[in-house]
DNA sequence: CGTACGTTTGATCTTTCTCAATAATGGTGG
DNA sequence: CCACCATTATTGAGAAAGATCAAACGTACG
């Protein structure tokens, strides 16, 4: 929806400000970060488990995801990321990456030196707090995923994933909630929900038959957002959104 | 194993220092926190979803866990906690709790005013960093739980939970890895692994029959730690332990 | 136009759940 | 110390959700 970005890192400011207002100085400090824009292909890796990351990538365009593998190669996607989110806060001050980060679609990334980002995180004023909060909110999302995968059946599970993605895009004003592009294959959807691709396909068709989602290629829309939320058992509390956004989502 | 605690918050220092060394000053700042010791009964709540916590509890004795509920009342335990861990870092700077925190066993807690803890988190020197890192490591554990629940079968899943618990106790030098008390009922174990109590019972008996665990009441020992780790697909990387501890765990 | 990748479908199999009952255990009051 | 009660653990039988295997179908794109 919004306007051209004069500066890529404005997206990061907007994201950080979602949970904690930034002062002019904070914002200036973010925008003053030296960075390098890089275009990434779909499927390209940003971080691999075991890496010792030197740079902290901020997602500017496109989507990304984190995943881990079991010893026998099964994959679990543990989070999805939308523009404005920093993909390496997880690795701040930690020597070894404990998971992989990969582009979901083609996109762009602003690379910042880890040391510079660490300075911000420890730094003065509200930024350290904003970064800490961003990490706390991410941890909250992890908890909800654990609940989702551990205790909801496949139908709610997939519906919940869709709701969360739509809600987060809406919160960042990147898309309207009623309609958005879901750039995931059914296999990726399966890896994010702990299901098999075949079953995801069946559930998706079921949701469509019920009129809860409409699909056209990779783009999905929600003819009945309210009912989908019910089926998904979706409550946005865990996203810790500002009250304005919460109301927007509640219709 | 260790010695009497002259000061309860020393446990927190030790925990924070696990991932990031604390200076004398840092340590002094933690020990200078005003606190109130409180004895907690098993099952008592420390935080309820929706609360606006004013205090930050640090677990001194006993175990605790976090959990969330689905709309129709199914429970998912999302983490376990051992002495030394702060139970409310999650709520630092966040208005509303997004999950419940409950004692697993009887125990003790040091209550610190949230405002004081927040001051430390933003504060000078290494403490802010140590607290940030502690949160990052917790997030890493959440990711591993997602993988565990999403992609491992019930046998590995339960074995993994046991391994993690043992490893974390060992890292904090609270117990030796070969033998420890697991104070969870099979129902709680089920809620932590996304299974049913009946199935947990069967898996436990299976592990016992294989000689991977030995049970005697609630106490469990590991006659074959190495093989259990294999079955569990357990790799401690995600715990981000110091190298000394890692070797201790590798035997 | 062919190849690669993703989707869809059917048939069958397995793991895990559900329901139901019985046995241990631990704690309590007398 | 004992009887009683509430939890927790254990077992069996049957059901179900979701997995697996295999094949066909689409679609994008070089």
Coordinates of C-alpha atoms (C1' of nucleotides) in Angstrom, one line a residue:
Chain A
X1 CA 0.0 0.0 0.0
X2 CA 2.5 2.5 1.0
X3 CA 4.6 4.8 -1.0
X4 CA 8.1 4.3 -2.3
X5 CA 10.8 3.6 0.2
X6 CA 13.3 6.4 0.2
X7 CA 15.5 4.2 2.4
X8 CA 15.3 0.4 2.6
X9 CA 16.0 0.4 6.4
X10 CA 12.9 2.4 6.9
X11 CA 11.1 -0.9 6.8
X12 CA 13.1 -2.1 9.7
X13 CA 12.2 1.1 11.6
X14 CA 8.6 0.5 10.9
X15 CA 8.8 -3.1 12.1
X16 CA 10.6 -2.2 15.3
X17 CA 8.2 0.6 15.9
X18 CA 5.3 -1.9 15.7
X19 CA 5.9 -3.0 19.3
X20 CA 7.8 0.0 20.7
X21 CA 7.9 3.6 19.5
X22 CA 11.2 4.8 18.2
X23 CA 12.5 8.3 18.9
X24 CA 13.9 10.4 16.1
X25 CA 17.4 9.6 17.3
X26 CA 16.7 5.9 17.3
X27 CA 15.4 6.1 13.8
X28 CA 18.3 8.1 12.7
X29 CA 20.7 5.5 14.2
X30 CA 19.0 2.8 12.2
X31 CA 19.0 4.7 9.0
X32 CA 22.7 5.6 9.5
X33 CA 23.7 1.9 9.5
X34 CA 26.1 1.1 6.7
X35 CA 24.5 -1.6 4.6
X36 CA 24.7 -3.3 1.3
X37 CA 21.6 -4.2 -0.8
X38 CA 21.7 -7.6 -2.3
X39 CA 19.2 -9.4 -4.5
X40 CA 18.5 -12.9 -3.5
X41 CA 17.1 -15.8 -5.6
X42 CA 14.3 -18.0 -4.3
X43 CA 15.7 -20.9 -2.3
X44 CA 19.1 -19.2 -1.7
X45 CA 20.5 -19.6 1.8
X46 CA 21.1 -16.6 4.0
X47 CA 22.4 -18.7 7.0
X48 CA 23.3 -22.3 7.4
X49 CA 23.3 -24.2 10.6
X50 CA 26.8 -24.2 12.0
X51 CA 27.7 -20.9 10.3
X52 CA 29.3 -18.1 12.3
X53 CA 27.5 -15.2 10.7
X54 CA 29.3 -11.9 10.2
X55 CA 26.5 -10.1 8.7
X56 CA 22.9 -9.5 9.8
X57 CA 20.5 -9.4 6.9
X58 CA 17.3 -7.3 7.0
X59 CA 14.6 -8.5 4.6
X60 CA 13.6 -5.7 2.3
X61 CA 11.5 -7.5 -0.4
X62 CA 10.2 -11.0 -0.7
X63 CA 9.8 -13.6 1.9
X64 CA 12.1 -15.9 3.9
X65 CA 11.9 -18.8 6.3
X66 CA 13.9 -20.6 8.9
X67 CA 14.1 -24.3 9.1
X68 CA 15.9 -27.2 10.8
X69 CA 16.5 -30.8 9.8
X70 CA 16.3 -34.0 11.8
X71 CA 19.1 -36.5 11.6
X72 CA 17.2 -38.4 8.9
X73 CA 16.5 -35.4 6.8
X74 CA 13.0 -34.4 7.7
X75 CA 12.6 -30.7 7.5
X76 CA 10.6 -28.4 9.8
X77 CA 10.1 -24.8 8.9
X78 CA 10.1 -22.9 12.2
X79 CA 9.2 -19.5 11.0
X80 CA 8.2 -17.3 8.1
X81 CA 9.5 -13.7 7.5
X82 CA 8.1 -10.7 5.8
X83 CA 9.8 -7.5 4.7
X84 CA 11.2 -5.3 7.5
X85 CA 12.2 -8.2 9.7
X86 CA 15.8 -8.8 10.6
X87 CA 16.8 -12.3 9.8
X88 CA 19.8 -12.6 12.1
X89 CA 18.8 -11.1 15.4
X90 CA 18.9 -14.7 16.4
X91 CA 22.6 -14.8 15.9
X92 CA 23.5 -11.6 17.7
X93 CA 26.2 -12.5 20.2
X94 CA 25.8 -16.3 19.5
X95 CA 28.8 -17.9 17.9
X96 CA 27.1 -20.7 15.8
X97 CA 23.8 -20.6 13.9
X98 CA 21.5 -23.3 15.2
X99 CA 19.2 -23.3 12.1
X100 CA 19.0 -22.4 8.4
X101 CA 17.6 -19.3 6.9
X102 CA 16.5 -19.4 3.3
X103 CA 14.6 -17.2 0.9
X104 CA 11.1 -18.3 0.1
X105 CA 10.8 -16.1 -2.9
X106 CA 13.1 -13.9 -4.9
X107 CA 13.8 -10.7 -2.9
X108 CA 16.1 -8.2 -1.5
X109 CA 18.1 -8.0 1.6
X110 CA 20.1 -5.2 3.3
X111 CA 23.3 -6.6 4.8
X112 CA 24.5 -4.9 7.9
X113 CA 27.7 -5.9 9.7
X114 CA 26.8 -7.9 12.8
X115 CA 29.1 -5.7 14.9
X116 CA 27.2 -2.6 13.9
X117 CA 23.9 -4.3 14.7
X118 CA 25.2 -5.5 18.0
X119 CA 26.2 -1.9 18.8
X120 CA 22.6 -0.9 18.2
X121 CA 21.3 -3.7 20.4
X122 CA 23.5 -2.7 23.3
X123 CA 23.3 0.9 22.4
X124 CA 21.6 3.8 24.0
X125 CA 18.1 4.8 24.2
X126 CA 15.1 2.9 22.9
X127 CA 16.8 0.8 20.3
X128 CA 18.2 -1.9 22.6
X129 CA 14.7 -2.1 24.0
X130 CA 13.1 -2.3 20.6
X131 CA 15.4 -5.1 19.5
X132 CA 14.9 -7.0 22.7
X133 CA 11.1 -6.7 22.2
X134 CA 11.3 -7.8 18.6
X135 CA 13.1 -10.9 19.8
X136 CA 10.5 -11.5 22.6
X137 CA 7.7 -11.2 20.1
X138 CA 9.4 -13.7 17.9
X139 CA 9.7 -16.1 20.8
X140 CA 6.0 -15.7 21.4
X141 CA 5.3 -16.7 17.8
X142 CA 7.5 -19.8 18.3
X143 CA 5.4 -20.7 21.3
X144 CA 2.2 -20.4 19.3
X145 CA 3.7 -22.6 16.6
X146 CA 4.5 -25.2 19.1
X147 CA 0.8 -25.1 20.3
X148 CA -0.4 -25.1 16.7
X149 CA 1.7 -28.1 15.7
X150 CA 1.3 -30.0 19.0
X151 CA -2.4 -29.6 19.6
X152 CA -4.4 -28.5 16.6
X153 CA -5.7 -30.8 13.9
X154 CA -4.5 -30.4 10.3
X155 CA -7.5 -28.2 9.3
X156 CA -7.1 -25.7 12.1
X157 CA -3.3 -25.9 11.8
X158 CA -3.2 -24.8 8.2
X159 CA -5.9 -22.2 8.7
X160 CA -3.9 -20.8 11.6
X161 CA -0.8 -20.5 9.5
X162 CA -2.8 -18.5 6.9
X163 CA -4.3 -16.3 9.5
X164 CA -1.0 -15.5 11.1
X165 CA 0.6 -14.7 7.8
X166 CA -2.3 -12.4 6.8
X167 CA -2.3 -10.7 10.2
X168 CA 1.4 -10.0 10.2
X169 CA 1.3 -8.6 6.7
X170 CA -1.6 -6.4 7.7
X171 CA 0.2 -5.2 10.8
X172 CA 3.1 -4.1 8.7
X173 CA 0.7 -2.6 6.2
X174 CA 2.2 -4.7 3.5
X175 CA -1.1 -6.2 2.3
X176 CA -4.8 -6.1 3.0
X177 CA -6.0 -9.0 5.1
X178 CA -8.7 -10.2 2.7
X179 CA -6.4 -11.1 -0.1
X180 CA -2.8 -11.9 -0.3
X181 CA -0.2 -13.9 -2.1
X182 CA 1.0 -17.0 -0.4
X183 CA 4.2 -17.9 -2.1
X184 CA 4.6 -21.3 -0.6
X185 CA 4.4 -24.6 -2.3
X186 CA 2.3 -27.3 -0.6
X187 CA 5.4 -29.1 0.4
X188 CA 6.7 -26.0 2.2
X189 CA 3.3 -25.6 3.8
X190 CA 3.6 -29.2 4.9
X191 CA 7.0 -28.6 6.4
X192 CA 5.7 -25.6 8.3
X193 CA 2.8 -27.4 9.8
X194 CA 4.4 -30.8 10.5
X195 CA 2.2 -32.6 7.9
X196 CA 2.8 -34.3 4.5
X197 CA 2.3 -32.5 1.2
X198 CA -0.4 -34.9 0.2
X199 CA -2.4 -34.2 3.3
X200 CA -1.9 -30.4 2.9
X201 CA -3.4 -30.7 -0.5
X202 CA -6.5 -32.5 0.8
X203 CA -7.0 -30.0 3.6
X204 CA -6.6 -27.0 1.3
X205 CA -9.2 -28.5 -1.0
X206 CA -11.4 -29.0 2.0
X207 CA -11.1 -25.4 3.1
X208 CA -11.8 -24.3 -0.4
X209 CA -14.9 -26.5 -0.6
X210 CA -16.1 -25.0 2.6
X211 CA -15.7 -21.5 1.2
X212 CA -13.1 -20.5 3.7
X213 CA -10.4 -19.8 1.2
X214 CA -10.2 -19.2 -2.5
X215 CA -7.2 -20.2 -4.5
X216 CA -6.0 -19.1 -7.8
X217 CA -2.5 -20.2 -8.5
X218 CA -0.4 -19.3 -5.5
X219 CA -2.6 -16.5 -4.5
X220 CA -5.1 -17.1 -1.8
X221 CA -8.0 -14.9 -0.6
X222 CA -10.3 -15.2 2.3
X223 CA -13.9 -14.8 1.4
X224 CA -14.9 -15.3 5.1
X225 CA -12.1 -14.0 7.3
X226 CA -14.2 -14.2 10.4
X227 CA -15.1 -17.8 10.0
X228 CA -11.6 -18.7 9.0
X229 CA -10.3 -17.2 12.2
X230 CA -12.8 -19.4 14.1
X231 CA -11.7 -22.5 12.4
X232 CA -8.1 -21.6 12.9
X233 CA -8.7 -20.9 16.6
X234 CA -6.8 -17.7 15.8
X235 CA -6.3 -15.0 18.5
X236 CA -3.8 -12.4 17.7
X237 CA -2.8 -11.7 21.3
X238 CA 0.5 -13.6 20.9
X239 CA 1.5 -11.1 18.1
X240 CA 1.5 -8.3 20.6
X241 CA 0.2 -5.8 18.1
X242 CA -0.7 -2.2 18.7
X243 CA -4.4 -1.8 19.6
X244 CA -5.2 -0.1 16.3
X245 CA -4.0 -3.1 14.3
X246 CA -5.8 -5.5 16.5
X247 CA -9.1 -3.8 15.8
X248 CA -8.4 -3.7 12.1
X249 CA -7.9 -7.5 12.2
X250 CA -11.1 -8.0 14.3
X251 CA -12.9 -6.3 11.4
Chain B
X1 CA 25.6 -30.7 43.5
X2 CA 27.0 -27.5 44.7
X3 CA 27.3 -26.0 48.0
X4 CA 24.9 -23.8 49.9
X5 CA 23.7 -20.7 48.2
X6 CA 24.8 -17.7 50.1
X7 CA 22.5 -15.7 47.9
X8 CA 19.5 -17.0 45.9
X9 CA 20.2 -14.8 42.9
X10 CA 23.6 -16.3 42.5
X11 CA 21.8 -19.0 40.6
X12 CA 20.6 -16.4 38.1
X13 CA 24.2 -15.1 37.8
X14 CA 25.4 -18.6 37.1
X15 CA 22.7 -19.1 34.5
X16 CA 23.4 -15.9 32.8
X17 CA 27.1 -16.6 32.8
X18 CA 26.5 -19.9 31.0
X19 CA 26.3 -18.1 27.7
X20 CA 28.1 -14.9 28.4
X21 CA 30.6 -14.1 31.1
X22 CA 29.6 -11.6 33.7
X23 CA 31.9 -9.0 35.1
X24 CA 32.2 -8.4 38.8
X25 CA 30.0 -5.3 38.4
X26 CA 27.4 -7.2 36.5
X27 CA 27.3 -9.8 39.1
X28 CA 27.1 -7.2 41.9
X29 CA 24.2 -5.5 40.1
X30 CA 22.2 -8.8 40.0
X31 CA 22.9 -9.5 43.6
X32 CA 21.9 -6.0 44.5
X33 CA 18.4 -6.5 43.1
X34 CA 15.7 -6.1 45.8
X35 CA 13.8 -9.4 45.9
X36 CA 11.4 -11.4 47.9
X37 CA 11.7 -15.1 48.4
X38 CA 8.4 -17.0 48.1
X39 CA 7.6 -20.6 48.4
X40 CA 5.3 -22.0 45.7
X41 CA 3.2 -25.1 45.8
X42 CA 3.2 -27.5 42.9
X43 CA 0.7 -26.5 40.2
X44 CA 0.5 -22.9 41.4
X45 CA 0.4 -20.2 38.7
X46 CA 3.1 -17.6 38.4
X47 CA 1.6 -15.9 35.3
X48 CA -1.6 -16.3 33.6
X49 CA -2.3 -15.5 29.9
X50 CA -3.6 -12.0 29.8
X51 CA -1.9 -10.9 33.0
X52 CA 0.1 -7.7 33.1
X53 CA 3.0 -8.9 35.2
X54 CA 4.5 -6.4 37.7
X55 CA 7.1 -8.8 39.0
X56 CA 9.7 -11.0 37.4
X57 CA 10.1 -14.3 39.2
X58 CA 13.4 -16.1 39.2
X59 CA 13.2 -19.8 39.9
X60 CA 15.4 -20.7 42.8
X61 CA 14.2 -24.3 43.7
X62 CA 11.9 -26.7 42.0
X63 CA 10.8 -26.8 38.4
X64 CA 8.3 -24.8 36.4
X65 CA 6.8 -24.9 32.9
X66 CA 5.0 -22.6 30.4
X67 CA 1.9 -23.6 28.6
X68 CA -0.8 -22.5 26.3
X69 CA -4.4 -23.7 25.6
X70 CA -6.3 -24.0 22.4
X71 CA -9.8 -22.7 22.2
X72 CA -11.2 -26.1 23.0
X73 CA -9.0 -26.6 26.0
X74 CA -6.2 -28.8 24.8
X75 CA -3.0 -27.9 26.5
X76 CA 0.5 -27.6 25.1
X77 CA 3.5 -27.2 27.4
X78 CA 5.9 -25.1 25.5
X79 CA 8.9 -25.1 27.9
X80 CA 10.4 -26.4 31.1
X81 CA 12.4 -24.4 33.5
X82 CA 15.1 -25.3 36.0
X83 CA 16.5 -23.3 38.9
X84 CA 18.3 -20.1 38.0
X85 CA 16.1 -19.3 35.1
X86 CA 14.0 -16.1 35.0
X87 CA 10.4 -16.9 34.4
X88 CA 9.4 -13.5 33.2
X89 CA 12.0 -12.3 30.8
X90 CA 9.3 -13.0 28.2
X91 CA 7.2 -10.3 29.7
X92 CA 9.8 -7.6 29.9
X93 CA 8.4 -4.6 28.2
X94 CA 5.4 -6.5 26.9
X95 CA 2.0 -5.5 28.3
X96 CA 0.1 -8.7 28.3
X97 CA 1.3 -12.2 29.0
X98 CA 0.7 -14.5 26.0
X99 CA 0.9 -17.8 27.9
X100 CA 0.7 -19.3 31.4
X101 CA 3.6 -20.1 33.7
X102 CA 3.1 -22.7 36.4
X103 CA 5.1 -24.6 39.0
X104 CA 5.8 -28.2 38.1
X105 CA 6.9 -29.1 41.6
X106 CA 6.9 -27.3 44.9
X107 CA 9.7 -24.8 45.0
X108 CA 11.0 -21.3 45.6
X109 CA 11.0 -18.2 43.6
X110 CA 12.7 -14.8 44.0
X111 CA 10.4 -12.1 43.1
X112 CA 12.0 -9.0 41.5
X113 CA 10.1 -5.9 40.5
X114 CA 9.7 -5.9 36.7
X115 CA 10.9 -2.3 36.6
X116 CA 14.2 -3.3 38.3
X117 CA 14.7 -6.1 36.0
X118 CA 14.0 -3.9 33.0
X119 CA 16.6 -1.5 34.2
X120 CA 19.2 -4.3 34.2
X121 CA 18.2 -5.4 30.8
X122 CA 18.7 -1.9 29.4
X123 CA 21.4 -1.1 31.7
X124 CA 25.1 -0.8 31.3
X125 CA 27.8 -3.2 30.6
X126 CA 27.3 -6.9 29.9
X127 CA 24.0 -7.5 31.7
X128 CA 21.8 -6.3 28.9
X129 CA 23.8 -8.5 26.6
X130 CA 23.5 -11.5 28.9
X131 CA 19.8 -11.1 29.2
X132 CA 19.4 -10.7 25.5
X133 CA 21.5 -13.8 24.9
X134 CA 19.4 -15.8 27.5
X135 CA 16.3 -14.8 25.5
X136 CA 17.9 -15.8 22.3
X137 CA 18.9 -19.2 23.6
X138 CA 15.4 -19.7 24.9
X139 CA 14.1 -18.9 21.4
X140 CA 16.5 -21.5 20.0
X141 CA 15.0 -24.1 22.4
X142 CA 11.5 -23.2 21.1
X143 CA 12.7 -23.8 17.6
X144 CA 14.0 -27.2 18.5
X145 CA 10.7 -28.1 20.2
X146 CA 8.9 -27.2 17.0
X147 CA 11.2 -29.5 15.1
X148 CA 10.8 -32.2 17.7
X149 CA 7.0 -32.1 17.8
X150 CA 6.6 -31.5 14.1
X151 CA 9.0 -34.0 12.7
X152 CA 10.0 -36.7 15.1
X153 CA 8.0 -39.8 15.9
X154 CA 6.8 -40.4 19.5
X155 CA 9.8 -42.5 20.5
X156 CA 12.5 -39.9 19.5
X157 CA 10.3 -37.1 20.7
X158 CA 10.1 -38.3 24.2
X159 CA 13.7 -39.4 24.3
X160 CA 14.7 -35.9 23.0
X161 CA 12.8 -34.3 25.8
X162 CA 14.6 -36.4 28.4
X163 CA 18.0 -35.7 26.8
X164 CA 17.4 -31.9 26.8
X165 CA 16.3 -31.9 30.4
X166 CA 19.3 -33.9 31.5
X167 CA 21.6 -31.7 29.4
X168 CA 20.3 -28.5 30.8
X169 CA 20.6 -29.7 34.4
X170 CA 24.1 -30.9 33.7
X171 CA 25.0 -27.5 32.2
X172 CA 23.8 -25.7 35.3
X173 CA 25.6 -28.4 37.4
X174 CA 22.3 -29.1 39.1
X175 CA 22.5 -32.8 38.5
X176 CA 24.7 -35.5 36.9
X177 CA 23.5 -36.6 33.5
X178 CA 23.3 -40.3 34.1
X179 CA 20.6 -40.0 36.7
X180 CA 18.0 -37.4 37.5
X181 CA 14.5 -36.9 38.9
X182 CA 11.9 -36.2 36.3
X183 CA 9.1 -34.7 38.2
X184 CA 6.5 -34.9 35.4
X185 CA 3.4 -37.0 35.2
X186 CA 2.8 -38.9 32.0
X187 CA 0.0 -36.5 31.3
X188 CA 2.4 -33.5 31.5
X189 CA 4.9 -35.4 29.4
X190 CA 2.2 -35.9 26.8
X191 CA 1.3 -32.2 26.9
X192 CA 4.9 -31.3 26.3
X193 CA 5.3 -33.6 23.4
X194 CA 2.0 -33.2 21.7
X195 CA 1.0 -36.8 22.4
X196 CA -1.7 -38.5 24.6
X197 CA -0.9 -39.8 28.1
X198 CA -1.8 -43.3 27.0
X199 CA 0.7 -43.2 24.2
X200 CA 3.4 -41.7 26.4
X201 CA 2.9 -44.6 28.8
X202 CA 3.5 -47.1 25.9
X203 CA 6.5 -45.3 24.6
X204 CA 8.1 -45.1 28.1
X205 CA 7.6 -48.8 28.6
X206 CA 9.1 -49.4 25.2
X207 CA 12.2 -47.3 26.0
X208 CA 12.5 -49.2 29.3
X209 CA 12.2 -52.6 27.5
X210 CA 15.0 -51.5 25.2
X211 CA 17.2 -50.6 28.1
X212 CA 17.4 -47.0 27.2
X213 CA 15.9 -45.7 30.4
X214 CA 15.2 -47.1 33.8
X215 CA 12.3 -45.9 35.9
X216 CA 11.7 -46.0 39.5
X217 CA 8.8 -43.9 40.6
X218 CA 9.3 -40.5 39.1
X219 CA 13.0 -40.9 39.0
X220 CA 14.6 -41.9 35.7
X221 CA 18.1 -42.9 34.9
X222 CA 19.9 -43.5 31.7
X223 CA 21.8 -46.8 31.6
X224 CA 22.9 -46.0 28.0
X225 CA 23.1 -42.2 27.6
X226 CA 24.9 -42.5 24.3
X227 CA 22.3 -44.7 22.7
X228 CA 19.5 -42.7 24.1
X229 CA 21.0 -39.6 22.4
X230 CA 21.0 -41.4 19.2
X231 CA 17.4 -42.5 19.4
X232 CA 16.5 -39.0 20.4
X233 CA 18.4 -37.5 17.5
X234 CA 19.8 -35.2 20.2
X235 CA 22.5 -32.7 19.3
X236 CA 23.1 -30.0 21.9
X237 CA 24.2 -27.3 19.5
X238 CA 20.9 -25.5 19.9
X239 CA 21.5 -25.1 23.6
X240 CA 24.6 -22.9 22.9
X241 CA 26.6 -24.3 25.8
X242 CA 30.1 -23.5 26.6
X243 CA 32.6 -26.0 25.1
X244 CA 33.4 -27.5 28.5
X245 CA 29.9 -28.5 29.1
X246 CA 29.4 -29.8 25.6
X247 CA 32.3 -32.2 26.1
X248 CA 30.9 -33.3 29.4
X249 CA 27.7 -34.2 27.6
X250 CA 29.5 -36.0 24.8
X251 CA 31.0 -38.3 27.4
Chain C
dC1 C1' 7.8 -29.4 -27.4
dG2 C1' 9.9 -31.6 -23.7
dT3 C1' 11.5 -31.4 -19.0
dA4 C1' 11.1 -30.3 -14.3
dC5 C1' 8.4 -29.2 -10.7
dG6 C1' 4.2 -28.9 -8.3
dT7 C1' -0.5 -30.5 -7.7
dT8 C1' -4.1 -33.8 -7.5
dT9 C1' -6.1 -38.3 -6.8
dG10 C1' -6.8 -43.1 -5.2
dA11 C1' -5.7 -47.1 -2.4
dT12 C1' -3.7 -48.9 1.5
dC13 C1' -1.1 -48.8 5.8
dT14 C1' 0.6 -47.1 10.4
dT15 C1' 0.8 -44.4 14.1
dT16 C1' -1.4 -42.5 17.4
dC17 C1' -5.9 -41.4 19.5
dT18 C1' -10.2 -42.7 22.0
dC19 C1' -12.8 -45.1 25.1
dA20 C1' -13.1 -47.9 28.9
dA21 C1' -11.6 -50.5 32.6
dT22 C1' -8.3 -52.0 36.2
dA23 C1' -4.3 -51.5 39.1
dA24 C1' -0.9 -48.8 41.7
dT25 C1' 0.4 -45.0 44.5
dG26 C1' 0.5 -41.2 47.6
dG27 C1' -1.5 -38.6 50.8
dT28 C1' -5.1 -37.7 54.5
dG29 C1' -7.8 -38.1 58.6
dG30 C1' -8.8 -41.0 62.2
Chain D
dC1 C1' -0.7 -47.8 61.5
dC2 C1' -4.9 -48.3 58.6
dA3 C1' -8.9 -47.3 55.5
dC4 C1' -10.2 -44.3 52.0
dC5 C1' -9.9 -41.1 48.2
dA6 C1' -7.9 -38.9 44.4
dT7 C1' -4.3 -39.1 41.2
dT8 C1' -1.6 -41.4 38.2
dA9 C1' -0.2 -45.5 35.6
dT10 C1' -1.2 -49.5 32.9
dT11 C1' -3.7 -52.4 29.6
dG12 C1' -6.8 -53.8 25.9
dA13 C1' -9.8 -53.2 21.8
dG14 C1' -11.3 -50.5 18.2
dA15 C1' -11.3 -46.1 15.5
dA16 C1' -9.3 -42.3 13.0
dA17 C1' -6.2 -39.0 11.4
dG18 C1' -2.7 -38.6 8.8
dA19 C1' 1.3 -41.1 6.3
dT20 C1' 2.9 -43.7 2.5
dC21 C1' 3.1 -45.4 -2.2
dA22 C1' 2.1 -44.8 -6.8
dA23 C1' 0.4 -42.7 -10.7
dA24 C1' -1.6 -39.1 -13.5
dC25 C1' -2.2 -34.4 -14.5
dG26 C1' -0.9 -29.3 -15.1
dT27 C1' 1.8 -25.6 -15.9
dA28 C1' 5.9 -22.8 -16.5
dC29 C1' 9.7 -22.2 -19.0
dG30 C1' 13.9 -22.9 -21.6

